[in-house]
Structure formats: structure tokens, C-alpha cells
Amino acid sequence: MSTATETKNKKAPAGERVADWADGRLGIYTLAKANMRKIFPDHWSFMLGEIALYSFIVIILTGVYLTLFFHPSMNEVEYHGSYVPLQGQLMSEAFNSTMHISFDVRGGLLIRQIHHWGALIFLAAMFVHMMRVFFTGAFRKPREINWLFGFLLFFLGMFTGFTGYSLPDDLLSGTGVRFMQGAILSVPIIGTYISMFLFGGEFPGGDFVARFYSAHILLLPGIMLGLVVAHLILVVVHKHTHYQGPGRTNNNVVGMPLMPVYMAKAGGFFFLVFGVIAIVAAVATINPIWAIGPYRPDYVGTGAQPDWYMGFAEGLIRVMPGWEINLWGHTLVLGVFIPLLLFPLVLGAIAVYPFIESWITGDKREHHIAQRPRNAPTRTAFGVAWITAYGIMLVGGGNDIFATHFNLSINSITWFVRIFFFAGPVIAFIITKRICLGLQRRDHDKVLHGRESGIIKRLPHGEFVEVHEPLSAGDRYKLTAHEQYEPAELPPAVDENGVERKISRTEKLRVKLNKSYYGDGSQIAKPTAEEYKEITEGHGHH
């Protein structure tokens, strides 16, 4: 370093010297300079991912506080806390410490409820965020890997939530753990070994709370934190998608800069999310373990329900007929094993959907423009069909609650779920696709004839017509900027040399599926410039 530079550094303020020292070793200034002006889209739907991120931060903060007071042990103790109705009862140290947090730790109950509500909102926000990405086609190249990261976050979040609400060792969570153990036992050959390993012996064993605790505060959150970081890095690398409109292309990003506009909004939004979760936690009781009591293997809680994200899995098992097969002295419980297989298969299909659609369409280009759901009717219909199946299984998972609250027969509810698990998604698919095509037709007519003004005009010859207002050039562009694919066709059976082509079954299947996406009846042709010119110059807009 030159003498002049040394003299300058000596004269610089202490804060500046510290900043220079840090930048020389960490490259903070260079990194910040390159990223502080990163553009973020300003559409409201992008806030869904932020809600998930901020809820995750709330869960981490409140979880750290709770670990200071929770004892993950199943050793039996006698309760002598502040809650009089349970005094003198035997319970595990886990339940005892949770009671202590709820009644004797300052702010403990509020923190517990913020933690639990935060987990529910985190998973709900991830679910809605994934649906936004799905319906707008934002998972397409180059974002397939980021879709997988998001899916893994949701999947791991489900099991992190399950291990979390199992920790208090109350009757509700114990019933859920028992339910899970029964599902594990249905796995042929290895089910018993998995159960013995997980619980440290016969259920309930003496180790599952400690093991769930380790997974809940270390293993699963550590993996999820890594996935969140990777997810955000890929968002920075690939940029956000943005919706079609004037000046928006696959080669630019339209929005607001990270500093100072977006950071100010994001900071305010974080405290807004935190505040809403805190208010909900303060006014709505969740998991009141003192009213449920400690877990006993010979008790089952009345109306025991899992959190909503596990309702689909429980619904599958509840409504499945009790089929069994006896082979060589062993019983295969199909009534539990089939749902246990179906649940991960459905989730797996969602995980790999971007690759399936890319194969069907044959489209290998990069996409940075988000689609309107109506312009991809088949994909949108598939998404709604899946949500319908999920909702129907939630009803199945709470069939006893629906029966008691609405004075219905539980057998009728079960049969309704069994039938509409298959019929419901088909009906939803057909209706959704027709709605999308109807919206496309409306857009087609709106481009050619303009929007309805509500003004009725009487023509000289006595006819009454409604005056239509022509759309602006920007609005017309929004309604016609989407791509329309030509349906794929199989090559001729014989090539130009008269040699018969060998067309694989896989290719035949791909072409058939492609036509279901883009063939007749799956999209409405966009109005052309010639049609618009003929309409506007021929007889004009009424």
C-alpha cells in the first residue's frame, strides 16, 4: 500500500476504516453494489411467497424461545403447576414442561400460540404460493429446480409441523402419533422394524419425544433453511417472472428496485405479517393441552383432528374400505397400505409436473412471462381438479366432525367422499376448462368489439344497441400477447424414401397428450390484426 493511501486511511473516520477492512475481506460493498438495484415485480401475487418467508422467520424466532423451557423427555412426573384441575396427575416431562410454558412462563402461552399459528400460516402461504406459480406457468424453464425446492419445503414443512405438535405428548398429538404408527405397521416386511426403530421399542416406547424433538429443532429446520437460501438464490439468478403487458418481454424485468423502495415495503410487510399472526394467536386458542390432558395409550381423544395439511392423508385412510389379504400366515392391510402409497404418489406427480409438461409440449425455451390461467385451460383444470380432490379428502379426514356438527350420518359422509374423490376432480376439470375457454372467448370479443359501456343508443331506424368502448392499445396487447401453440402431429407413417417409420408408443402418447393441451376444444384462437381492422374499419363499434 502506498504512503499516500496509508495517510488517507489514518485520517478517515473509524467507521469508514472498519467498513474498508470488512469490504477488503468479505467483498460486501461489491456484492451490495451489484444487487441493491435488483428489480422486483410489484404485482400483489408475489407477496404470497413473502408471507411464507416471513412466517418461517417468525417460527424460527418463537421456536428458539420455546426450546429454552421445553424438556423433551417421557420420564413420568407428578404435576404440581398452576393449573389446579391437573394437579397430582402423572404425566411426561414433555407435557409438564409445556404446561409450565403455558401457565408459568411470562408470555409463554402467547409464544406457543404464535409458533403454532405461524406454522399453519407458513404452510398455507406456501400452498397458495405454489398454486400461483403453477397456474401462471412460472415453473417452466429455467425454474424447474426452484419448483422442486419449493415443493420440498412444503413437504418437509408438513413433517416438521407433525413432529412439532407431537412434542407436548398430549392426548390429541398422541392420537396422531398412534395413527402414524398404525400406518407404518401396514408396510409389508419392514413396517414393524421401522416402528420399533422410531419409538425405541413397542409403542409408545420411551424415546419418540426426544427423537421427534431432535428432528423438529435441528434436522428438518436445518434442511429447510438451506432450501430457503437456495430458493432465494435461484430467484436472484433467474429473476422473477412478470405478467404480460406493454414493454414486458422475456428479456427484461419490470418492477421496483430492491433499494430503497422494495426494502421499505418488505420491512413493513414483515411486521404486518408478524402482527397479524400475533393478533390471531392472542384471540384464537389453539391446542389447549390443559383441556385435552396428557397422552395415555388406552385413551383416544374425541374429535381428534390433524392440522389441515395432514387432513388429506388422514382422509385417505379413513374412507378406504378395510380390505385385507392373508398370505402365508401374514396379513397385508390394504385399507391402510394403499392410501400410504397413494399419498406420496400424488405429491410426487406434483413435484415432477414441470418436467411432464415440458415433455408434453416439447417446449425447451426459457420463459419469463407469467401466463394468465385462462390461457392454459388444461393445466388450470388439472390444478383445480387436484385442489378439489384435496378438499374432498379434508372432508374425509374430518368426517366425524362434519357428522356431529351438521347432524349427518358418518356413513353417508364416508360414501360421499369415496364417490366424489373420483367424480369430483373430473367434474371440476370439465367445469374449469369450460370457464377458461369462455373467458378466452370474452377476451376475443372484447379485443374486436371493445368493452360494454352500459350506454344504450337508439339508431335512426328504431333499433336499440349498446355502445361499446374500444380498448386502449395497451389493453389489447395484454389480451393478445400470450403464445398459442400448434398441436403436435405424428410424422407420416412412411418417409420420403418409402421406408416405414417406427414411431414409439411414448411418442404416440406424447402427441395425444399434446393435443389434449393445444388441440381443438382446448384453446380459442386469438383475434388477428386483419380481423380487428375489418371490424373497426368496416362498421365500427356500436
Coordinates of C-alpha atoms in Angstrom, one line a residue:
M1 CA 0.0 0.0 0.0
S2 CA 1.4 3.4 -0.9
T3 CA 2.3 6.1 1.7
A4 CA -0.5 8.4 0.5
T5 CA -3.1 5.7 0.9
E6 CA -1.9 4.9 4.4
T7 CA -2.0 8.6 5.3
K8 CA -5.6 8.8 3.9
N9 CA -6.7 5.7 5.9
K10 CA -5.3 7.1 9.1
K11 CA -7.2 10.3 8.6
A12 CA -10.5 8.5 7.7
P13 CA -13.2 8.1 10.5
A14 CA -13.2 4.9 12.5
G15 CA -16.4 3.7 10.9
E16 CA -15.1 4.1 7.4
R17 CA -11.9 2.3 8.3
V18 CA -13.9 -0.6 9.7
A19 CA -16.1 -0.7 6.5
D20 CA -13.0 -0.7 4.3
W21 CA -11.5 -3.5 6.4
A22 CA -14.7 -5.6 6.1
D23 CA -15.1 -5.0 2.4
G24 CA -11.5 -6.0 1.7
R25 CA -12.1 -9.4 3.3
L26 CA -15.8 -10.1 2.6
G27 CA -16.5 -8.1 -0.5
I28 CA -19.7 -6.7 1.0
Y29 CA -19.6 -3.4 -1.0
T30 CA -19.0 -5.1 -4.3
L31 CA -21.8 -7.6 -3.6
A32 CA -24.2 -4.9 -2.4
K33 CA -23.4 -2.6 -5.4
A34 CA -24.3 -5.4 -7.8
N35 CA -27.5 -6.4 -6.1
M36 CA -29.0 -3.3 -4.4
R37 CA -30.7 -2.2 -7.6
K38 CA -32.1 -5.6 -8.4
I39 CA -35.7 -5.2 -9.8
F40 CA -38.6 -6.9 -8.1
P41 CA -42.1 -7.1 -9.7
D42 CA -44.8 -5.1 -8.0
H43 CA -47.8 -7.4 -8.6
W44 CA -49.6 -8.3 -5.4
S45 CA -49.4 -12.1 -6.1
F46 CA -45.7 -12.1 -5.5
M47 CA -46.4 -11.2 -1.9
L48 CA -47.6 -14.7 -1.2
G49 CA -44.1 -16.1 -1.2
E50 CA -43.1 -13.2 1.2
I51 CA -45.8 -14.3 3.6
A52 CA -44.3 -17.8 3.7
L53 CA -40.8 -16.4 4.2
Y54 CA -41.8 -14.1 7.0
S55 CA -43.9 -16.8 8.7
F56 CA -40.9 -19.0 8.6
I57 CA -38.8 -16.3 10.3
V58 CA -41.5 -16.0 13.0
I59 CA -41.5 -19.7 13.6
I60 CA -37.7 -19.8 14.0
L61 CA -37.7 -16.9 16.4
T62 CA -40.5 -18.2 18.6
G63 CA -39.1 -21.8 18.4
V64 CA -35.8 -20.6 19.8
Y65 CA -37.6 -19.1 22.8
L66 CA -39.7 -22.3 23.4
T67 CA -36.6 -24.5 23.4
L68 CA -35.3 -22.7 26.5
F69 CA -38.1 -24.1 28.6
F70 CA -39.2 -27.4 27.0
H71 CA -37.9 -30.7 28.3
P72 CA -38.1 -33.5 25.6
S73 CA -38.4 -36.4 27.9
M74 CA -41.0 -39.1 28.5
N75 CA -40.0 -39.7 32.1
E76 CA -43.1 -39.7 34.3
V77 CA -43.6 -37.0 36.8
E78 CA -46.4 -35.7 39.0
Y79 CA -47.8 -32.3 38.1
H80 CA -47.7 -29.5 40.7
G81 CA -48.1 -26.5 38.5
S82 CA -50.5 -23.6 38.4
Y83 CA -53.4 -25.4 36.6
V84 CA -55.4 -26.8 39.5
P85 CA -57.5 -29.4 37.6
L86 CA -54.4 -31.4 36.7
Q87 CA -52.5 -31.2 40.0
G88 CA -51.4 -34.5 41.2
Q89 CA -51.8 -36.3 37.9
L90 CA -49.0 -38.3 36.4
M91 CA -47.6 -37.1 33.0
S92 CA -44.4 -37.0 31.0
E93 CA -41.8 -34.3 31.5
A94 CA -42.7 -33.1 28.0
F95 CA -46.3 -32.4 28.9
N96 CA -45.3 -31.0 32.3
S97 CA -42.9 -28.5 30.7
T98 CA -45.4 -27.5 28.1
M99 CA -47.9 -26.8 30.9
H100 CA -45.2 -24.8 32.6
I101 CA -44.6 -22.7 29.4
S102 CA -48.4 -22.1 29.1
F103 CA -49.1 -21.0 32.7
D104 CA -45.9 -20.1 34.5
V105 CA -43.5 -18.6 31.8
R106 CA -44.1 -14.9 31.1
G107 CA -45.6 -14.7 27.7
G108 CA -45.2 -18.4 27.2
L109 CA -48.7 -19.2 26.1
L110 CA -48.7 -16.4 23.6
I111 CA -45.3 -17.5 22.1
R112 CA -46.6 -21.1 21.9
Q113 CA -49.7 -20.0 20.0
I114 CA -47.7 -17.6 17.7
H115 CA -45.5 -20.6 17.0
H116 CA -48.4 -22.9 16.1
W117 CA -50.4 -20.4 14.2
G118 CA -47.2 -19.3 12.4
A119 CA -46.7 -22.9 11.2
L120 CA -50.2 -23.2 9.9
I121 CA -50.0 -19.8 8.0
F122 CA -46.5 -20.8 6.7
L123 CA -47.8 -24.0 5.1
A124 CA -51.0 -22.2 3.9
A125 CA -48.9 -19.4 2.3
M126 CA -46.6 -22.0 0.7
F127 CA -49.5 -23.9 -0.7
V128 CA -51.1 -20.7 -2.2
H129 CA -47.7 -19.5 -3.5
M130 CA -47.2 -22.8 -5.2
M131 CA -50.6 -22.7 -6.8
R132 CA -49.8 -19.1 -8.1
V133 CA -46.6 -20.5 -9.6
F134 CA -48.5 -23.5 -11.0
F135 CA -51.4 -21.6 -12.6
T136 CA -49.2 -18.9 -14.2
G137 CA -46.7 -21.4 -15.6
A138 CA -43.9 -19.8 -13.6
F139 CA -42.3 -23.2 -13.1
R140 CA -41.2 -23.5 -16.7
K141 CA -37.6 -23.4 -17.8
P142 CA -35.3 -22.2 -16.2
R143 CA -37.3 -22.5 -12.9
E144 CA -37.9 -26.3 -12.7
I145 CA -35.3 -26.8 -10.0
N146 CA -36.7 -23.9 -8.0
W147 CA -40.2 -25.6 -8.2
L148 CA -38.6 -28.7 -6.7
F149 CA -37.0 -26.7 -3.9
G150 CA -40.4 -25.1 -3.1
F151 CA -42.1 -28.5 -3.2
L152 CA -39.5 -30.0 -0.8
L153 CA -40.0 -27.0 1.5
F154 CA -43.8 -27.7 1.6
F155 CA -43.2 -31.5 2.0
L156 CA -40.7 -31.0 4.8
G157 CA -42.9 -28.3 6.4
M158 CA -45.7 -30.9 6.7
F159 CA -43.5 -33.3 8.7
T160 CA -41.8 -30.5 10.7
G161 CA -45.3 -29.4 11.7
F162 CA -46.3 -33.0 12.6
T163 CA -43.2 -33.6 14.8
G164 CA -43.8 -30.2 16.4
Y165 CA -47.4 -30.7 17.5
S166 CA -46.4 -34.2 18.7
L167 CA -43.9 -32.9 21.2
P168 CA -46.3 -31.8 24.1
D169 CA -47.3 -35.5 24.4
D170 CA -50.9 -34.6 25.0
L171 CA -53.9 -36.8 24.1
L172 CA -54.5 -35.1 20.8
S173 CA -51.0 -35.4 19.5
G174 CA -50.6 -38.9 20.9
T175 CA -53.6 -40.0 19.0
G176 CA -52.0 -38.6 15.8
V177 CA -48.7 -40.4 16.6
R178 CA -50.6 -43.6 17.1
F179 CA -52.4 -43.1 13.8
M180 CA -49.0 -42.7 12.1
Q181 CA -47.6 -45.8 13.8
G182 CA -50.6 -47.8 12.5
A183 CA -49.8 -46.6 9.0
I184 CA -46.2 -47.6 9.4
L185 CA -47.1 -51.1 10.6
S186 CA -49.1 -51.6 7.4
V187 CA -45.9 -51.6 5.3
P188 CA -45.1 -55.2 4.4
I189 CA -41.9 -56.8 5.9
I190 CA -40.2 -53.7 7.2
G191 CA -43.1 -51.9 8.9
T192 CA -42.5 -53.4 12.3
Y193 CA -38.8 -52.7 12.2
I194 CA -39.4 -49.0 11.2
S195 CA -41.9 -48.7 14.1
M196 CA -39.5 -50.3 16.7
F197 CA -36.6 -48.1 15.5
L198 CA -38.7 -44.9 15.6
F199 CA -40.2 -45.4 19.0
G200 CA -37.3 -47.3 20.6
G201 CA -39.4 -50.4 21.2
E202 CA -43.1 -51.1 21.5
F203 CA -45.4 -48.1 21.1
P204 CA -45.2 -45.6 22.7
G205 CA -41.8 -46.5 23.9
G206 CA -39.7 -44.0 25.8
D207 CA -37.8 -42.2 23.1
F208 CA -40.1 -40.8 20.5
V209 CA -40.5 -37.3 22.0
A210 CA -36.7 -36.9 22.3
R211 CA -36.3 -38.2 18.7
F212 CA -39.0 -36.0 17.3
Y213 CA -37.5 -33.1 19.2
S214 CA -34.1 -33.6 17.5
A215 CA -35.8 -33.8 14.1
H216 CA -38.0 -30.8 14.8
I217 CA -35.4 -28.3 16.0
L218 CA -32.3 -29.5 14.2
L219 CA -32.6 -31.8 11.2
L220 CA -35.8 -30.6 9.5
P221 CA -35.4 -26.9 10.1
G222 CA -31.7 -27.1 9.0
I223 CA -32.6 -28.7 5.7
M224 CA -35.5 -26.2 5.2
L225 CA -33.2 -23.2 5.9
G226 CA -30.8 -24.5 3.3
L227 CA -33.6 -24.9 0.8
V228 CA -34.9 -21.4 1.6
V229 CA -31.5 -19.9 0.9
A230 CA -31.1 -22.0 -2.3
H231 CA -34.6 -21.0 -3.4
L232 CA -33.9 -17.3 -2.9
I233 CA -30.5 -17.5 -4.7
L234 CA -32.2 -19.1 -7.7
V235 CA -34.8 -16.3 -7.6
V236 CA -32.0 -13.7 -7.8
V237 CA -30.2 -15.7 -10.6
H238 CA -33.3 -16.3 -12.7
K239 CA -35.2 -13.1 -11.8
H240 CA -38.9 -13.1 -11.1
T241 CA -41.5 -13.7 -13.8
H242 CA -43.7 -10.8 -14.7
Y243 CA -47.2 -10.6 -16.3
Q244 CA -47.6 -9.8 -20.0
G245 CA -48.1 -6.1 -20.9
P246 CA -46.6 -3.3 -23.0
G247 CA -42.8 -3.2 -22.6
R248 CA -42.6 -6.6 -20.9
T249 CA -40.7 -9.3 -22.6
N250 CA -38.7 -12.5 -21.9
N251 CA -35.5 -10.3 -21.9
N252 CA -36.3 -7.8 -19.2
V253 CA -37.8 -7.4 -15.7
V254 CA -40.2 -4.6 -14.9
G255 CA -40.8 -3.5 -11.3
M256 CA -39.2 -1.6 -8.5
P257 CA -35.6 -1.6 -7.3
L258 CA -34.5 -3.5 -4.1
M259 CA -33.2 -0.3 -2.5
P260 CA -34.8 1.7 -1.2
V261 CA -38.4 1.1 -2.4
Y262 CA -38.7 -2.7 -2.1
M263 CA -36.8 -3.0 1.2
A264 CA -39.0 -0.3 2.8
K265 CA -42.2 -2.2 1.6
A266 CA -40.8 -5.6 2.6
G267 CA -39.8 -4.4 6.0
G268 CA -43.2 -3.0 6.7
F269 CA -44.8 -6.1 5.3
F270 CA -42.8 -8.4 7.6
F271 CA -44.1 -6.5 10.7
L272 CA -47.6 -6.6 9.2
V273 CA -47.4 -10.4 8.9
F274 CA -45.9 -10.8 12.4
G275 CA -48.6 -8.5 13.8
V276 CA -51.4 -10.5 12.1
I277 CA -50.1 -13.8 13.4
A278 CA -49.7 -12.3 16.9
I279 CA -53.3 -11.0 16.9
V280 CA -54.7 -14.3 15.7
A281 CA -52.6 -16.1 18.4
A282 CA -53.8 -13.7 21.1
V283 CA -57.6 -14.0 20.3
A284 CA -57.9 -17.6 19.0
T285 CA -56.9 -20.5 21.2
I286 CA -55.1 -23.4 19.5
N287 CA -54.0 -26.7 21.0
P288 CA -55.2 -26.1 24.6
I289 CA -53.4 -29.1 26.1
W290 CA -54.7 -28.4 29.6
A291 CA -58.2 -29.2 28.3
I292 CA -57.1 -32.3 26.4
G293 CA -54.9 -33.9 29.1
P294 CA -51.7 -36.0 28.9
Y295 CA -51.5 -38.9 26.5
R296 CA -52.4 -42.4 27.6
P297 CA -52.1 -45.3 25.1
D298 CA -55.5 -46.7 26.2
Y299 CA -57.3 -43.3 25.6
V300 CA -58.4 -41.8 22.3
G301 CA -59.3 -38.1 22.1
T302 CA -62.9 -37.4 20.9
G303 CA -62.9 -35.4 17.7
A304 CA -59.2 -35.7 17.3
Q305 CA -58.2 -34.0 14.0
P306 CA -54.8 -33.3 12.5
D307 CA -53.7 -29.9 11.3
W308 CA -55.2 -29.1 7.9
Y309 CA -52.1 -30.0 5.8
M310 CA -52.3 -33.6 7.1
G311 CA -56.0 -33.9 6.6
F312 CA -55.6 -35.3 3.1
A313 CA -53.5 -38.2 4.3
E314 CA -55.9 -39.0 7.2
G315 CA -58.9 -38.7 4.9
L316 CA -57.5 -41.3 2.5
I317 CA -57.1 -43.8 5.3
R318 CA -60.5 -43.0 7.0
V319 CA -62.6 -43.6 3.9
M320 CA -60.6 -46.5 2.5
P321 CA -62.5 -49.8 2.8
G322 CA -61.0 -52.2 5.4
W323 CA -59.5 -54.6 2.8
E324 CA -57.1 -57.2 4.0
I325 CA -55.1 -60.1 2.3
N326 CA -53.8 -63.1 4.2
L327 CA -50.8 -64.7 2.7
W328 CA -48.7 -67.5 4.3
G329 CA -49.9 -66.5 7.8
H330 CA -49.3 -62.8 7.3
T331 CA -51.9 -60.1 6.9
L332 CA -51.5 -57.3 4.4
V333 CA -53.7 -54.4 5.5
L334 CA -54.6 -52.8 2.1
G335 CA -57.0 -50.4 3.8
V336 CA -54.0 -48.6 5.2
F337 CA -51.2 -49.5 2.8
I338 CA -52.9 -48.3 -0.4
P339 CA -53.5 -44.8 1.0
L340 CA -50.0 -44.8 2.3
L341 CA -48.8 -45.4 -1.2
L342 CA -51.2 -43.1 -2.9
F343 CA -50.3 -40.0 -0.8
P344 CA -46.6 -39.9 -1.9
L345 CA -47.5 -40.8 -5.5
V346 CA -49.9 -37.7 -5.7
L347 CA -47.2 -35.5 -4.1
G348 CA -44.6 -36.9 -6.4
A349 CA -46.7 -36.2 -9.5
I350 CA -46.9 -32.5 -8.4
A351 CA -43.2 -32.4 -7.8
V352 CA -42.3 -33.6 -11.4
Y353 CA -45.1 -31.8 -13.2
P354 CA -42.8 -29.1 -14.8
F355 CA -40.8 -31.9 -16.5
I356 CA -44.0 -33.7 -17.5
E357 CA -45.5 -30.5 -19.2
S358 CA -42.1 -29.7 -20.8
W359 CA -42.1 -33.2 -22.3
I360 CA -45.7 -33.0 -23.5
T361 CA -45.4 -29.6 -25.1
G362 CA -41.8 -30.1 -26.4
D363 CA -41.1 -26.5 -25.4
K364 CA -37.5 -26.2 -24.3
R365 CA -37.3 -22.4 -24.4
E366 CA -36.8 -20.1 -21.4
H367 CA -40.0 -18.4 -20.1
H368 CA -40.0 -15.2 -18.0
I369 CA -43.6 -14.1 -18.8
A370 CA -46.3 -15.4 -16.4
Q371 CA -49.3 -16.8 -18.2
R372 CA -52.9 -15.9 -17.4
P373 CA -54.5 -19.2 -16.1
R374 CA -57.3 -18.9 -18.7
N375 CA -54.8 -19.1 -21.5
A376 CA -53.7 -22.6 -20.3
P377 CA -57.1 -24.2 -19.8
T378 CA -55.9 -27.8 -19.5
R379 CA -53.2 -27.0 -16.9
T380 CA -55.6 -24.8 -14.9
A381 CA -58.2 -27.5 -15.0
F382 CA -55.7 -30.1 -13.7
G383 CA -54.8 -27.7 -10.8
V384 CA -58.4 -27.1 -9.8
A385 CA -59.1 -30.9 -10.0
W386 CA -56.2 -31.6 -7.6
I387 CA -57.4 -28.9 -5.2
T388 CA -60.9 -30.4 -5.4
A389 CA -59.5 -33.9 -4.5
Y390 CA -57.6 -32.4 -1.6
G391 CA -60.7 -30.6 -0.3
I392 CA -62.8 -33.7 -0.6
M393 CA -60.2 -35.7 1.4
L394 CA -60.2 -33.0 4.0
V395 CA -63.9 -33.7 4.5
G396 CA -63.0 -37.4 4.8
G397 CA -60.3 -36.6 7.4
G398 CA -62.9 -34.8 9.5
N399 CA -65.9 -37.0 8.8
D400 CA -66.8 -37.3 12.5
I401 CA -66.8 -33.5 13.0
F402 CA -69.0 -33.0 9.9
A403 CA -71.3 -35.7 11.2
T404 CA -71.8 -34.2 14.6
H405 CA -71.9 -30.5 13.7
F406 CA -74.3 -30.9 10.7
N407 CA -76.3 -33.8 12.1
L408 CA -75.4 -36.1 9.3
S409 CA -74.7 -39.8 9.0
I410 CA -71.0 -40.6 9.2
N411 CA -71.5 -43.5 6.7
S412 CA -73.2 -41.1 4.3
I413 CA -70.3 -38.7 4.5
T414 CA -67.8 -41.6 4.0
W415 CA -69.6 -42.8 0.9
F416 CA -69.8 -39.2 -0.4
V417 CA -66.1 -38.9 -0.1
R418 CA -65.4 -42.3 -1.7
I419 CA -67.5 -41.4 -4.7
F420 CA -66.5 -37.8 -5.2
F421 CA -62.8 -38.5 -4.7
F422 CA -63.0 -39.9 -8.2
A423 CA -66.0 -38.0 -9.6
G424 CA -65.3 -34.6 -8.1
P425 CA -61.9 -33.9 -9.8
V426 CA -63.4 -35.0 -13.2
I427 CA -66.4 -32.6 -12.7
A428 CA -64.1 -29.8 -11.6
F429 CA -61.8 -30.4 -14.6
I430 CA -64.6 -30.1 -17.1
I431 CA -66.2 -27.0 -15.5
T432 CA -62.8 -25.2 -15.1
K433 CA -61.8 -25.9 -18.7
R434 CA -65.1 -24.6 -20.0
I435 CA -64.8 -21.5 -17.8
C436 CA -61.3 -20.8 -19.1
L437 CA -62.5 -21.2 -22.7
G438 CA -65.4 -18.9 -22.0
L439 CA -63.1 -16.3 -20.6
Q440 CA -60.9 -16.6 -23.7
R441 CA -64.0 -16.1 -25.9
R442 CA -64.8 -13.0 -23.9
D443 CA -61.3 -11.6 -24.3
H444 CA -61.6 -12.4 -28.1
D445 CA -64.8 -10.4 -28.4
K446 CA -63.5 -7.6 -26.2
V447 CA -60.5 -7.1 -28.4
L448 CA -62.6 -6.9 -31.6
H449 CA -65.7 -5.0 -30.3
G450 CA -64.4 -3.2 -27.1
R451 CA -65.9 -3.3 -23.6
E452 CA -69.5 -2.8 -22.8
S453 CA -70.2 0.7 -21.7
G454 CA -73.7 0.3 -20.3
I455 CA -75.0 3.1 -22.6
I456 CA -78.0 2.2 -24.8
K457 CA -78.4 4.1 -28.0
R458 CA -81.4 4.1 -30.4
L459 CA -80.5 4.1 -34.1
P460 CA -82.5 6.1 -36.7
H461 CA -84.4 3.0 -37.9
G462 CA -85.5 2.2 -34.3
E463 CA -83.0 -0.4 -33.3
F464 CA -81.5 -0.2 -29.8
V465 CA -77.8 -1.1 -29.4
E466 CA -75.3 -0.9 -26.6
V467 CA -72.4 1.4 -27.2
H468 CA -69.0 -0.4 -26.9
E469 CA -65.9 1.5 -25.9
P470 CA -62.8 0.4 -27.8
L471 CA -59.9 -0.9 -25.7
S472 CA -56.7 1.0 -25.5
A473 CA -53.6 -0.3 -27.3
G474 CA -52.1 -1.5 -24.0
D475 CA -55.2 -3.4 -23.0
R476 CA -55.4 -5.0 -26.5
Y477 CA -51.8 -6.0 -26.2
K478 CA -52.4 -7.7 -22.8
L479 CA -55.3 -9.7 -24.1
T480 CA -53.4 -10.9 -27.2
A481 CA -49.7 -11.2 -26.1
H482 CA -50.0 -14.8 -25.0
E483 CA -48.5 -17.6 -27.1
Q484 CA -50.6 -20.1 -28.9
Y485 CA -49.1 -23.5 -29.6
E486 CA -49.9 -25.6 -32.6
P487 CA -50.9 -29.1 -31.6
A488 CA -48.2 -31.7 -32.3
E489 CA -48.7 -34.2 -35.1
L490 CA -47.2 -37.6 -35.7
P491 CA -44.8 -37.8 -38.7
P492 CA -46.1 -39.7 -41.8
A493 CA -46.1 -43.4 -41.5
V494 CA -43.7 -43.6 -44.5
D495 CA -40.7 -41.4 -45.1
E496 CA -39.7 -39.7 -48.4
N497 CA -37.9 -42.9 -49.4
G498 CA -40.9 -45.1 -48.9
V499 CA -39.5 -46.7 -45.7
E500 CA -41.9 -47.3 -42.9
R501 CA -41.2 -45.2 -39.9
K502 CA -41.0 -46.7 -36.4
I503 CA -43.0 -44.5 -34.1
S504 CA -42.6 -45.4 -30.4
R505 CA -45.6 -45.7 -28.1
T506 CA -44.0 -43.0 -26.0
E507 CA -44.1 -40.6 -28.9
K508 CA -47.7 -41.5 -29.7
L509 CA -48.6 -40.9 -26.1
R510 CA -46.8 -37.5 -26.1
V511 CA -48.7 -36.4 -29.3
K512 CA -52.0 -37.5 -27.8
L513 CA -51.4 -35.6 -24.6
N514 CA -50.2 -32.6 -26.6
K515 CA -53.5 -32.4 -28.5
S516 CA -55.4 -32.5 -25.2
Y517 CA -53.4 -29.4 -24.2
Y518 CA -53.5 -27.5 -27.5
G519 CA -55.9 -29.3 -29.9
D520 CA -59.4 -28.4 -30.9
G521 CA -61.5 -27.5 -27.9
S522 CA -58.5 -26.7 -25.7
Q523 CA -57.8 -23.1 -26.8
I524 CA -59.6 -20.3 -28.6
A525 CA -57.7 -18.6 -31.5
K526 CA -56.6 -15.1 -30.8
P527 CA -58.1 -12.3 -32.9
T528 CA -55.8 -11.3 -35.8
A529 CA -54.8 -7.8 -36.9
E530 CA -56.8 -8.3 -40.1
E531 CA -60.0 -9.2 -38.1
Y532 CA -59.6 -6.2 -35.9
K533 CA -59.0 -3.9 -38.9
E534 CA -62.1 -5.3 -40.7
I535 CA -64.3 -4.8 -37.6
T536 CA -63.1 -1.3 -36.8
E537 CA -63.0 0.0 -40.4
G538 CA -66.0 -1.9 -41.7
H539 CA -68.9 -1.0 -39.5
G540 CA -67.1 0.3 -36.4
H541 CA -68.0 -0.2 -32.7
H542 CA -71.6 0.2 -31.6

